[in-house]
PDB file of C-alpha atoms in Angstrom:
ATOM      1  CA  UNK A   1     102.338  85.794  75.154  1.00  0.00           C
ATOM      2  CA  UNK A   2     104.980  85.178  72.525  1.00  0.00           C
ATOM      3  CA  UNK A   3     105.052  87.015  69.218  1.00  0.00           C
ATOM      4  CA  UNK A   4     104.937  85.285  65.822  1.00  0.00           C
ATOM      5  CA  UNK A   5     108.329  84.345  64.433  1.00  0.00           C
ATOM      6  CA  UNK A   6     110.259  87.470  63.541  1.00  0.00           C
ATOM      7  CA  UNK A   7     111.654  87.339  59.984  1.00  0.00           C
ATOM      8  CA  UNK A   8     114.693  89.392  60.975  1.00  0.00           C
ATOM      9  CA  UNK A   9     117.945  87.498  61.310  1.00  0.00           C
ATOM     10  CA  UNK A  10     120.186  87.581  64.376  1.00  0.00           C
ATOM     11  CA  UNK A  11     122.166  90.507  63.037  1.00  0.00           C
ATOM     12  CA  UNK A  12     119.073  92.683  63.014  1.00  0.00           C
ATOM     13  CA  UNK A  13     119.175  93.134  59.236  1.00  0.00           C
ATOM     14  CA  UNK A  14     115.880  92.709  57.379  1.00  0.00           C
ATOM     15  CA  UNK A  15     115.625  90.142  54.588  1.00  0.00           C
ATOM     16  CA  UNK A  16     115.952  91.293  51.018  1.00  0.00           C
ATOM     17  CA  UNK A  17     112.815  92.948  49.623  1.00  0.00           C
ATOM     18  CA  UNK A  18     113.413  93.408  45.888  1.00  0.00           C
ATOM     19  CA  UNK A  19     110.296  95.517  45.267  1.00  0.00           C
ATOM     20  CA  UNK A  20     110.645  97.787  48.277  1.00  0.00           C
ATOM     21  CA  UNK A  21     112.687 101.006  48.299  1.00  0.00           C
ATOM     22  CA  UNK A  22     115.587 101.200  50.689  1.00  0.00           C
ATOM     23  CA  UNK A  23     114.110 102.535  53.936  1.00  0.00           C
ATOM     24  CA  UNK A  24     115.478 105.671  55.587  1.00  0.00           C
ATOM     25  CA  UNK A  25     117.594 105.198  58.675  1.00  0.00           C
ATOM     26  CA  UNK A  26     115.481 104.227  61.709  1.00  0.00           C
ATOM     27  CA  UNK A  27     117.261 106.943  63.666  1.00  0.00           C
ATOM     28  CA  UNK A  28     116.204 109.692  61.264  1.00  0.00           C
ATOM     29  CA  UNK A  29     113.775 112.182  62.816  1.00  0.00           C
ATOM     30  CA  UNK A  30     110.124 111.461  62.005  1.00  0.00           C
ATOM     31  CA  UNK A  31     109.618 114.840  60.347  1.00  0.00           C
ATOM     32  CA  UNK A  32     112.561 114.226  57.998  1.00  0.00           C
ATOM     33  CA  UNK A  33     111.413 110.729  57.066  1.00  0.00           C
ATOM     34  CA  UNK A  34     107.870 111.930  56.369  1.00  0.00           C
ATOM     35  CA  UNK A  35     109.079 114.069  53.470  1.00  0.00           C
ATOM     36  CA  UNK A  36     109.683 110.967  51.292  1.00  0.00           C
ATOM     37  CA  UNK A  37     107.576 108.019  50.193  1.00  0.00           C
ATOM     38  CA  UNK A  38     107.418 106.691  53.741  1.00  0.00           C
ATOM     39  CA  UNK A  39     105.951 108.246  56.838  1.00  0.00           C
ATOM     40  CA  UNK A  40     106.599 107.131  60.402  1.00  0.00           C
ATOM     41  CA  UNK A  41     103.347 106.898  62.321  1.00  0.00           C
ATOM     42  CA  UNK A  42     102.567 105.934  65.899  1.00  0.00           C
ATOM     43  CA  UNK A  43      99.503 105.114  67.933  1.00  0.00           C
ATOM     44  CA  UNK A  44      97.640 101.828  68.346  1.00  0.00           C
ATOM     45  CA  UNK A  45      94.539 102.666  66.305  1.00  0.00           C
ATOM     46  CA  UNK A  46      96.593 104.407  63.616  1.00  0.00           C
ATOM     47  CA  UNK A  47      98.697 101.287  63.016  1.00  0.00           C
ATOM     48  CA  UNK A  48      95.699  98.960  63.212  1.00  0.00           C
ATOM     49  CA  UNK A  49      93.886 101.058  60.610  1.00  0.00           C
ATOM     50  CA  UNK A  50      96.781 100.789  58.145  1.00  0.00           C
ATOM     51  CA  UNK A  51      96.921  97.038  58.666  1.00  0.00           C
ATOM     52  CA  UNK A  52      93.159  96.688  58.163  1.00  0.00           C
ATOM     53  CA  UNK A  53      92.962  98.751  54.977  1.00  0.00           C
ATOM     54  CA  UNK A  54      96.316  98.470  53.206  1.00  0.00           C
ATOM     55  CA  UNK A  55      98.686  96.084  55.003  1.00  0.00           C
ATOM     56  CA  UNK A  56     101.122  96.079  52.072  1.00  0.00           C
ATOM     57  CA  UNK A  57     101.988  99.675  53.005  1.00  0.00           C
ATOM     58  CA  UNK A  58     103.670  98.532  56.235  1.00  0.00           C
ATOM     59  CA  UNK A  59     107.442  98.542  55.833  1.00  0.00           C
ATOM     60  CA  UNK A  60     108.647  98.129  59.412  1.00  0.00           C
ATOM     61  CA  UNK A  61     107.149  97.877  62.872  1.00  0.00           C
ATOM     62  CA  UNK A  62     108.486  98.669  66.343  1.00  0.00           C
ATOM     63  CA  UNK A  63     106.501  97.846  69.465  1.00  0.00           C
ATOM     64  CA  UNK A  64     106.757  97.373  73.195  1.00  0.00           C
ATOM     65  CA  UNK A  65     106.442  93.946  74.792  1.00  0.00           C
ATOM     66  CA  UNK A  66     103.175  95.119  76.367  1.00  0.00           C
ATOM     67  CA  UNK A  67     101.633  95.605  72.891  1.00  0.00           C
ATOM     68  CA  UNK A  68     102.377  92.117  71.558  1.00  0.00           C
ATOM     69  CA  UNK A  69      98.938  90.759  72.462  1.00  0.00           C
ATOM     70  CA  UNK A  70      97.134  93.828  71.075  1.00  0.00           C
ATOM     71  CA  UNK A  71      99.004  93.629  67.779  1.00  0.00           C
ATOM     72  CA  UNK A  72      99.136  89.867  67.324  1.00  0.00           C
ATOM     73  CA  UNK A  73      97.260  89.945  63.964  1.00  0.00           C
ATOM     74  CA  UNK A  74      99.625  92.634  62.673  1.00  0.00           C
ATOM     75  CA  UNK A  75     102.679  90.681  63.798  1.00  0.00           C
ATOM     76  CA  UNK A  76     101.351  87.494  62.190  1.00  0.00           C
ATOM     77  CA  UNK A  77     100.909  89.371  58.919  1.00  0.00           C
ATOM     78  CA  UNK A  78     104.433  90.800  59.169  1.00  0.00           C
ATOM     79  CA  UNK A  79     105.908  87.360  59.797  1.00  0.00           C
ATOM     80  CA  UNK A  80     103.981  85.823  56.888  1.00  0.00           C
ATOM     81  CA  UNK A  81     105.049  88.578  54.483  1.00  0.00           C
ATOM     82  CA  UNK A  82     108.653  89.001  55.640  1.00  0.00           C
ATOM     83  CA  UNK A  83     108.143  92.488  57.031  1.00  0.00           C
ATOM     84  CA  UNK A  84     110.579  93.178  59.842  1.00  0.00           C
ATOM     85  CA  UNK A  85     109.483  94.121  63.339  1.00  0.00           C
ATOM     86  CA  UNK A  86     111.296  94.676  66.624  1.00  0.00           C
ATOM     87  CA  UNK A  87     110.231  94.637  70.245  1.00  0.00           C
ATOM     88  CA  UNK A  88     111.971  97.620  71.835  1.00  0.00           C
ATOM     89  CA  UNK A  89     112.010  99.623  75.047  1.00  0.00           C
ATOM     90  CA  UNK A  90     109.867 102.664  75.739  1.00  0.00           C
ATOM     91  CA  UNK A  91     112.822 105.026  75.377  1.00  0.00           C
ATOM     92  CA  UNK A  92     113.522 103.683  71.905  1.00  0.00           C
ATOM     93  CA  UNK A  93     109.883 104.177  70.923  1.00  0.00           C
ATOM     94  CA  UNK A  94     110.031 107.775  72.149  1.00  0.00           C
ATOM     95  CA  UNK A  95     113.057 108.420  69.952  1.00  0.00           C
ATOM     96  CA  UNK A  96     111.533 106.665  66.937  1.00  0.00           C
ATOM     97  CA  UNK A  97     108.237 108.541  67.229  1.00  0.00           C
ATOM     98  CA  UNK A  98     109.795 111.818  68.396  1.00  0.00           C
ATOM     99  CA  UNK A  99     106.974 111.781  70.930  1.00  0.00           C
ATOM    100  CA  UNK A 100     106.110 110.407  74.357  1.00  0.00           C
ATOM    101  CA  UNK A 101     102.605 109.641  73.065  1.00  0.00           C
ATOM    102  CA  UNK A 102     103.530 106.665  70.898  1.00  0.00           C
ATOM    103  CA  UNK A 103     101.062 104.271  72.627  1.00  0.00           C
ATOM    104  CA  UNK A 104     103.571 101.454  72.434  1.00  0.00           C
ATOM    105  CA  UNK A 105     103.868 101.095  68.665  1.00  0.00           C
ATOM    106  CA  UNK A 106     105.623 102.859  65.780  1.00  0.00           C
ATOM    107  CA  UNK A 107     105.418 101.897  62.113  1.00  0.00           C
ATOM    108  CA  UNK A 108     107.066 102.995  58.896  1.00  0.00           C
ATOM    109  CA  UNK A 109     104.415 102.943  56.171  1.00  0.00           C
ATOM    110  CA  UNK A 110     104.171 104.016  52.554  1.00  0.00           C
ATOM    111  CA  UNK A 111     102.206 107.148  51.896  1.00  0.00           C
ATOM    112  CA  UNK A 112      99.038 106.748  49.890  1.00  0.00           C
ATOM    113  CA  UNK A 113      99.091 108.558  46.522  1.00  0.00           C
ATOM    114  CA  UNK A 114      97.123 111.815  46.577  1.00  0.00           C
ATOM    115  CA  UNK A 115      94.750 112.159  43.596  1.00  0.00           C
ATOM    116  CA  UNK A 116      93.966 115.430  41.883  1.00  0.00           C
ATOM    117  CA  UNK A 117      90.576 117.014  42.332  1.00  0.00           C
ATOM    118  CA  UNK A 118      89.204 116.026  38.913  1.00  0.00           C
ATOM    119  CA  UNK A 119      90.231 112.377  39.302  1.00  0.00           C
ATOM    120  CA  UNK A 120      88.556 112.324  42.703  1.00  0.00           C
ATOM    121  CA  UNK A 121      85.375 113.919  41.339  1.00  0.00           C
ATOM    122  CA  UNK A 122      85.247 111.469  38.434  1.00  0.00           C
ATOM    123  CA  UNK A 123      85.257 108.543  40.866  1.00  0.00           C
ATOM    124  CA  UNK A 124      82.833 110.063  43.373  1.00  0.00           C
ATOM    125  CA  UNK A 125      79.439 108.325  43.698  1.00  0.00           C
ATOM    126  CA  UNK A 126      76.249 110.233  42.992  1.00  0.00           C
ATOM    127  CA  UNK A 127      74.160 111.639  45.805  1.00  0.00           C
ATOM    128  CA  UNK A 128      74.833 113.838  48.851  1.00  0.00           C
ATOM    129  CA  UNK A 129      78.524 114.379  49.564  1.00  0.00           C
ATOM    130  CA  UNK A 130      80.491 116.478  52.024  1.00  0.00           C
ATOM    131  CA  UNK A 131      84.120 117.588  51.735  1.00  0.00           C
ATOM    132  CA  UNK A 132      86.473 119.886  53.652  1.00  0.00           C
ATOM    133  CA  UNK A 133      88.818 122.420  52.035  1.00  0.00           C
ATOM    134  CA  UNK A 134      91.627 123.308  54.437  1.00  0.00           C
ATOM    135  CA  UNK A 135      92.866 126.833  53.728  1.00  0.00           C
ATOM    136  CA  UNK A 136      96.071 127.244  55.734  1.00  0.00           C
ATOM    137  CA  UNK A 137      95.558 124.745  58.585  1.00  0.00           C
ATOM    138  CA  UNK A 138      99.028 123.676  59.685  1.00  0.00           C
ATOM    139  CA  UNK A 139      98.945 122.218  63.204  1.00  0.00           C
ATOM    140  CA  UNK A 140      99.261 118.401  62.981  1.00  0.00           C
ATOM    141  CA  UNK A 141      97.140 117.869  66.101  1.00  0.00           C
ATOM    142  CA  UNK A 142      94.348 119.990  64.646  1.00  0.00           C
ATOM    143  CA  UNK A 143      94.718 118.121  61.360  1.00  0.00           C
ATOM    144  CA  UNK A 144      94.501 114.784  63.157  1.00  0.00           C
ATOM    145  CA  UNK A 145      91.384 115.900  65.040  1.00  0.00           C
ATOM    146  CA  UNK A 146      89.804 117.050  61.757  1.00  0.00           C
ATOM    147  CA  UNK A 147      90.582 113.681  60.164  1.00  0.00           C
ATOM    148  CA  UNK A 148      88.969 111.904  63.107  1.00  0.00           C
ATOM    149  CA  UNK A 149      85.787 114.004  62.854  1.00  0.00           C
ATOM    150  CA  UNK A 150      85.757 113.631  59.069  1.00  0.00           C
ATOM    151  CA  UNK A 151      85.908 109.851  59.371  1.00  0.00           C
ATOM    152  CA  UNK A 152      83.149 109.844  61.997  1.00  0.00           C
ATOM    153  CA  UNK A 153      80.768 111.881  59.827  1.00  0.00           C
ATOM    154  CA  UNK A 154      81.602 110.143  56.546  1.00  0.00           C
ATOM    155  CA  UNK A 155      83.336 113.024  54.786  1.00  0.00           C
ATOM    156  CA  UNK A 156      84.228 112.193  51.194  1.00  0.00           C
ATOM    157  CA  UNK A 157      87.646 113.910  51.181  1.00  0.00           C
ATOM    158  CA  UNK A 158      89.955 116.515  52.664  1.00  0.00           C
ATOM    159  CA  UNK A 159      90.901 118.973  49.904  1.00  0.00           C
ATOM    160  CA  UNK A 160      94.348 120.558  50.123  1.00  0.00           C
ATOM    161  CA  UNK A 161      95.484 123.609  48.122  1.00  0.00           C
ATOM    162  CA  UNK A 162      98.111 122.924  45.468  1.00  0.00           C
ATOM    163  CA  UNK A 163     100.979 124.494  47.456  1.00  0.00           C
ATOM    164  CA  UNK A 164      99.916 123.331  50.924  1.00  0.00           C
ATOM    165  CA  UNK A 165     102.523 121.405  52.909  1.00  0.00           C
ATOM    166  CA  UNK A 166      99.950 119.739  55.107  1.00  0.00           C
ATOM    167  CA  UNK A 167     100.156 115.937  55.089  1.00  0.00           C
ATOM    168  CA  UNK A 168      99.680 113.030  57.451  1.00  0.00           C
ATOM    169  CA  UNK A 169     102.447 112.894  60.070  1.00  0.00           C
ATOM    170  CA  UNK A 170     102.913 110.598  63.034  1.00  0.00           C
ATOM    171  CA  UNK A 171     101.218 113.065  65.370  1.00  0.00           C
ATOM    172  CA  UNK A 172      98.288 113.618  63.000  1.00  0.00           C
ATOM    173  CA  UNK A 173      97.796 109.878  62.497  1.00  0.00           C
ATOM    174  CA  UNK A 174      97.772 109.223  66.246  1.00  0.00           C
ATOM    175  CA  UNK A 175      95.261 111.985  66.991  1.00  0.00           C
ATOM    176  CA  UNK A 176      93.093 110.808  64.074  1.00  0.00           C
ATOM    177  CA  UNK A 177      92.694 107.387  65.792  1.00  0.00           C
ATOM    178  CA  UNK A 178      92.466 105.574  62.449  1.00  0.00           C
ATOM    179  CA  UNK A 179      90.699 108.405  60.611  1.00  0.00           C
ATOM    180  CA  UNK A 180      93.732 109.078  58.422  1.00  0.00           C
ATOM    181  CA  UNK A 181      93.015 105.787  56.631  1.00  0.00           C
ATOM    182  CA  UNK A 182      89.289 106.468  56.249  1.00  0.00           C
ATOM    183  CA  UNK A 183      89.333 109.873  54.529  1.00  0.00           C
ATOM    184  CA  UNK A 184      91.266 110.474  51.285  1.00  0.00           C
ATOM    185  CA  UNK A 185      93.423 113.549  50.820  1.00  0.00           C
ATOM    186  CA  UNK A 186      92.908 115.282  47.471  1.00  0.00           C
ATOM    187  CA  UNK A 187      95.255 117.820  45.859  1.00  0.00           C
ATOM    188  CA  UNK A 188      93.522 120.902  44.439  1.00  0.00           C
ATOM    189  CA  UNK A 189      94.543 122.757  41.304  1.00  0.00           C
ATOM    190  CA  UNK A 190      94.525 126.555  41.263  1.00  0.00           C
ATOM    191  CA  UNK A 191      91.735 128.034  43.364  1.00  0.00           C
ATOM    192  CA  UNK A 192      89.573 129.229  40.423  1.00  0.00           C
ATOM    193  CA  UNK A 193      89.982 125.951  38.510  1.00  0.00           C
ATOM    194  CA  UNK A 194      89.212 123.880  41.609  1.00  0.00           C
ATOM    195  CA  UNK A 195      86.116 125.921  42.399  1.00  0.00           C
ATOM    196  CA  UNK A 196      84.900 125.513  38.820  1.00  0.00           C
ATOM    197  CA  UNK A 197      85.457 121.739  38.930  1.00  0.00           C
ATOM    198  CA  UNK A 198      83.650 121.381  42.253  1.00  0.00           C
ATOM    199  CA  UNK A 199      80.687 123.471  41.117  1.00  0.00           C
ATOM    200  CA  UNK A 200      80.467 121.521  37.875  1.00  0.00           C
ATOM    201  CA  UNK A 201      80.118 118.375  40.001  1.00  0.00           C
ATOM    202  CA  UNK A 202      77.222 119.930  41.920  1.00  0.00           C
ATOM    203  CA  UNK A 203      79.072 121.188  44.980  1.00  0.00           C
ATOM    204  CA  UNK A 204      78.471 124.498  46.730  1.00  0.00           C
ATOM    205  CA  UNK A 205      81.326 126.060  48.696  1.00  0.00           C
ATOM    206  CA  UNK A 206      80.690 127.422  52.176  1.00  0.00           C
ATOM    207  CA  UNK A 207      83.120 129.873  53.755  1.00  0.00           C
ATOM    208  CA  UNK A 208      83.280 129.315  57.515  1.00  0.00           C
ATOM    209  CA  UNK A 209      83.545 132.591  59.417  1.00  0.00           C
ATOM    210  CA  UNK A 210      83.908 133.372  63.119  1.00  0.00           C
ATOM    211  CA  UNK A 211      81.099 135.906  62.716  1.00  0.00           C
ATOM    212  CA  UNK A 212      79.138 137.572  59.958  1.00  0.00           C
ATOM    213  CA  UNK A 213      77.952 134.378  58.297  1.00  0.00           C
ATOM    214  CA  UNK A 214      74.520 132.773  58.324  1.00  0.00           C
ATOM    215  CA  UNK A 215      73.673 130.632  61.357  1.00  0.00           C
ATOM    216  CA  UNK A 216      74.768 127.171  60.233  1.00  0.00           C
ATOM    217  CA  UNK A 217      71.996 125.575  62.320  1.00  0.00           C
ATOM    218  CA  UNK A 218      69.223 127.737  60.865  1.00  0.00           C
ATOM    219  CA  UNK A 219      69.889 127.943  57.130  1.00  0.00           C
ATOM    220  CA  UNK A 220      69.430 125.154  54.575  1.00  0.00           C
ATOM    221  CA  UNK A 221      72.655 123.389  53.575  1.00  0.00           C
ATOM    222  CA  UNK A 222      73.186 122.007  50.049  1.00  0.00           C
ATOM    223  CA  UNK A 223      73.210 118.247  49.520  1.00  0.00           C
ATOM    224  CA  UNK A 224      76.701 118.542  48.028  1.00  0.00           C
ATOM    225  CA  UNK A 225      78.807 120.869  50.123  1.00  0.00           C
ATOM    226  CA  UNK A 226      82.444 121.837  50.665  1.00  0.00           C
ATOM    227  CA  UNK A 227      83.237 123.581  53.949  1.00  0.00           C
ATOM    228  CA  UNK A 228      86.233 125.887  53.481  1.00  0.00           C
ATOM    229  CA  UNK A 229      88.115 126.102  56.789  1.00  0.00           C
ATOM    230  CA  UNK A 230      90.606 128.864  57.559  1.00  0.00           C
ATOM    231  CA  UNK A 231      93.978 128.793  59.302  1.00  0.00           C
ATOM    232  CA  UNK A 232      94.260 128.446  63.078  1.00  0.00           C
ATOM    233  CA  UNK A 233      95.254 132.019  63.814  1.00  0.00           C
ATOM    234  CA  UNK A 234      94.371 134.130  60.787  1.00  0.00           C
ATOM    235  CA  UNK A 235      91.093 132.495  59.863  1.00  0.00           C
ATOM    236  CA  UNK A 236      89.828 132.382  56.300  1.00  0.00           C
ATOM    237  CA  UNK A 237      91.346 134.392  53.497  1.00  0.00           C
ATOM    238  CA  UNK A 238      88.753 137.119  52.841  1.00  0.00           C
ATOM    239  CA  UNK A 239      89.124 136.959  49.065  1.00  0.00           C
ATOM    240  CA  UNK A 240      88.526 133.211  49.139  1.00  0.00           C
ATOM    241  CA  UNK A 241      85.551 133.697  51.457  1.00  0.00           C
ATOM    242  CA  UNK A 242      84.041 136.225  49.059  1.00  0.00           C
ATOM    243  CA  UNK A 243      84.388 133.764  46.172  1.00  0.00           C
ATOM    244  CA  UNK A 244      82.420 131.055  48.017  1.00  0.00           C
ATOM    245  CA  UNK A 245      78.721 130.453  47.406  1.00  0.00           C
ATOM    246  CA  UNK A 246      77.632 130.897  51.017  1.00  0.00           C
ATOM    247  CA  UNK A 247      79.106 132.008  54.310  1.00  0.00           C
ATOM    248  CA  UNK A 248      78.253 130.333  57.598  1.00  0.00           C
ATOM    249  CA  UNK A 249      79.093 130.874  61.266  1.00  0.00           C
ATOM    250  CA  UNK A 250      78.587 128.869  64.452  1.00  0.00           C
ATOM    251  CA  UNK A 251      76.544 130.878  66.980  1.00  0.00           C
ATOM    252  CA  UNK A 252      77.801 130.871  70.564  1.00  0.00           C
ATOM    253  CA  UNK A 253      77.530 132.577  73.927  1.00  0.00           C
ATOM    254  CA  UNK A 254      80.272 135.114  73.249  1.00  0.00           C
ATOM    255  CA  UNK A 255      82.190 134.007  76.340  1.00  0.00           C
ATOM    256  CA  UNK A 256      85.100 133.104  74.050  1.00  0.00           C
ATOM    257  CA  UNK A 257      85.952 134.512  70.654  1.00  0.00           C
ATOM    258  CA  UNK A 258      85.546 131.253  68.747  1.00  0.00           C
ATOM    259  CA  UNK A 259      86.111 127.524  68.644  1.00  0.00           C
ATOM    260  CA  UNK A 260      89.434 126.262  67.402  1.00  0.00           C
ATOM    261  CA  UNK A 261      89.457 124.957  63.834  1.00  0.00           C
ATOM    262  CA  UNK A 262      89.206 121.278  64.775  1.00  0.00           C
ATOM    263  CA  UNK A 263      86.270 121.789  67.144  1.00  0.00           C
ATOM    264  CA  UNK A 264      84.540 124.085  64.663  1.00  0.00           C
ATOM    265  CA  UNK A 265      84.946 121.501  61.914  1.00  0.00           C
ATOM    266  CA  UNK A 266      83.245 118.832  64.031  1.00  0.00           C
ATOM    267  CA  UNK A 267      80.292 121.146  64.739  1.00  0.00           C
ATOM    268  CA  UNK A 268      79.908 122.084  61.069  1.00  0.00           C
ATOM    269  CA  UNK A 269      80.046 118.465  59.930  1.00  0.00           C
ATOM    270  CA  UNK A 270      77.372 117.533  62.453  1.00  0.00           C
ATOM    271  CA  UNK A 271      75.165 120.385  61.242  1.00  0.00           C
ATOM    272  CA  UNK A 272      75.287 119.091  57.647  1.00  0.00           C
ATOM    273  CA  UNK A 273      74.845 115.455  58.663  1.00  0.00           C
ATOM    274  CA  UNK A 274      71.771 116.352  60.728  1.00  0.00           C
ATOM    275  CA  UNK A 275      70.014 117.560  57.562  1.00  0.00           C
ATOM    276  CA  UNK A 276      70.580 114.274  55.795  1.00  0.00           C
TER     277      UNK A 276
END
């Protein structure tokens, strides 16, 4: 199956785009590129999700010949809007994605602006709401898995501390399977100010502990709740846990010490959703 007409000329140079910033070099490592306004993502569902929700964010697309049929609507949009794309070999995709798990497509997309916590709260609809505060989570695969679970359970936002470096990367977007487009990221202010703002909006904060907390399946859970999740290795900061309104744990057999943060997040989200 042939692709829609590619707007690139024979030299491989894209047409002029007066409103678009000059893109970083395609050969730049993904982690370097992701520090600017653009991020390089990969994965079929990740790219489809960007196209479905905010196609204007797509700046460039690379794909294998085998993905032409799967991405025909995306390619048609690119051709109609003079967004360059290239059909490349698997080795090129591996280099572009800095990963073997590119699923046949890589895209350079604009990052979505990250609102502050008060702006997010002001726009939040009334009624039951669930959010996740990530306190020190850093692994992009865990982050992607959390985004996927958050999208599945209808989480209102992922809240990130003011100095956190965590952001959507190519690996996180692929693991999220489209969830990175479904759940907004919100930048917190200082911890005390953010807690005050969340409580003023009717939220309770739940520290999630490996042990020592209330059984999350047995205790009532507030209709507006923020789960505060700790880092992969160290767990939750104890001072932050003490400042939360409740502390919950996931009971288990004891055969292993705990679930990893992504698996634990999915269980906790399901526990809250079950009450609704």
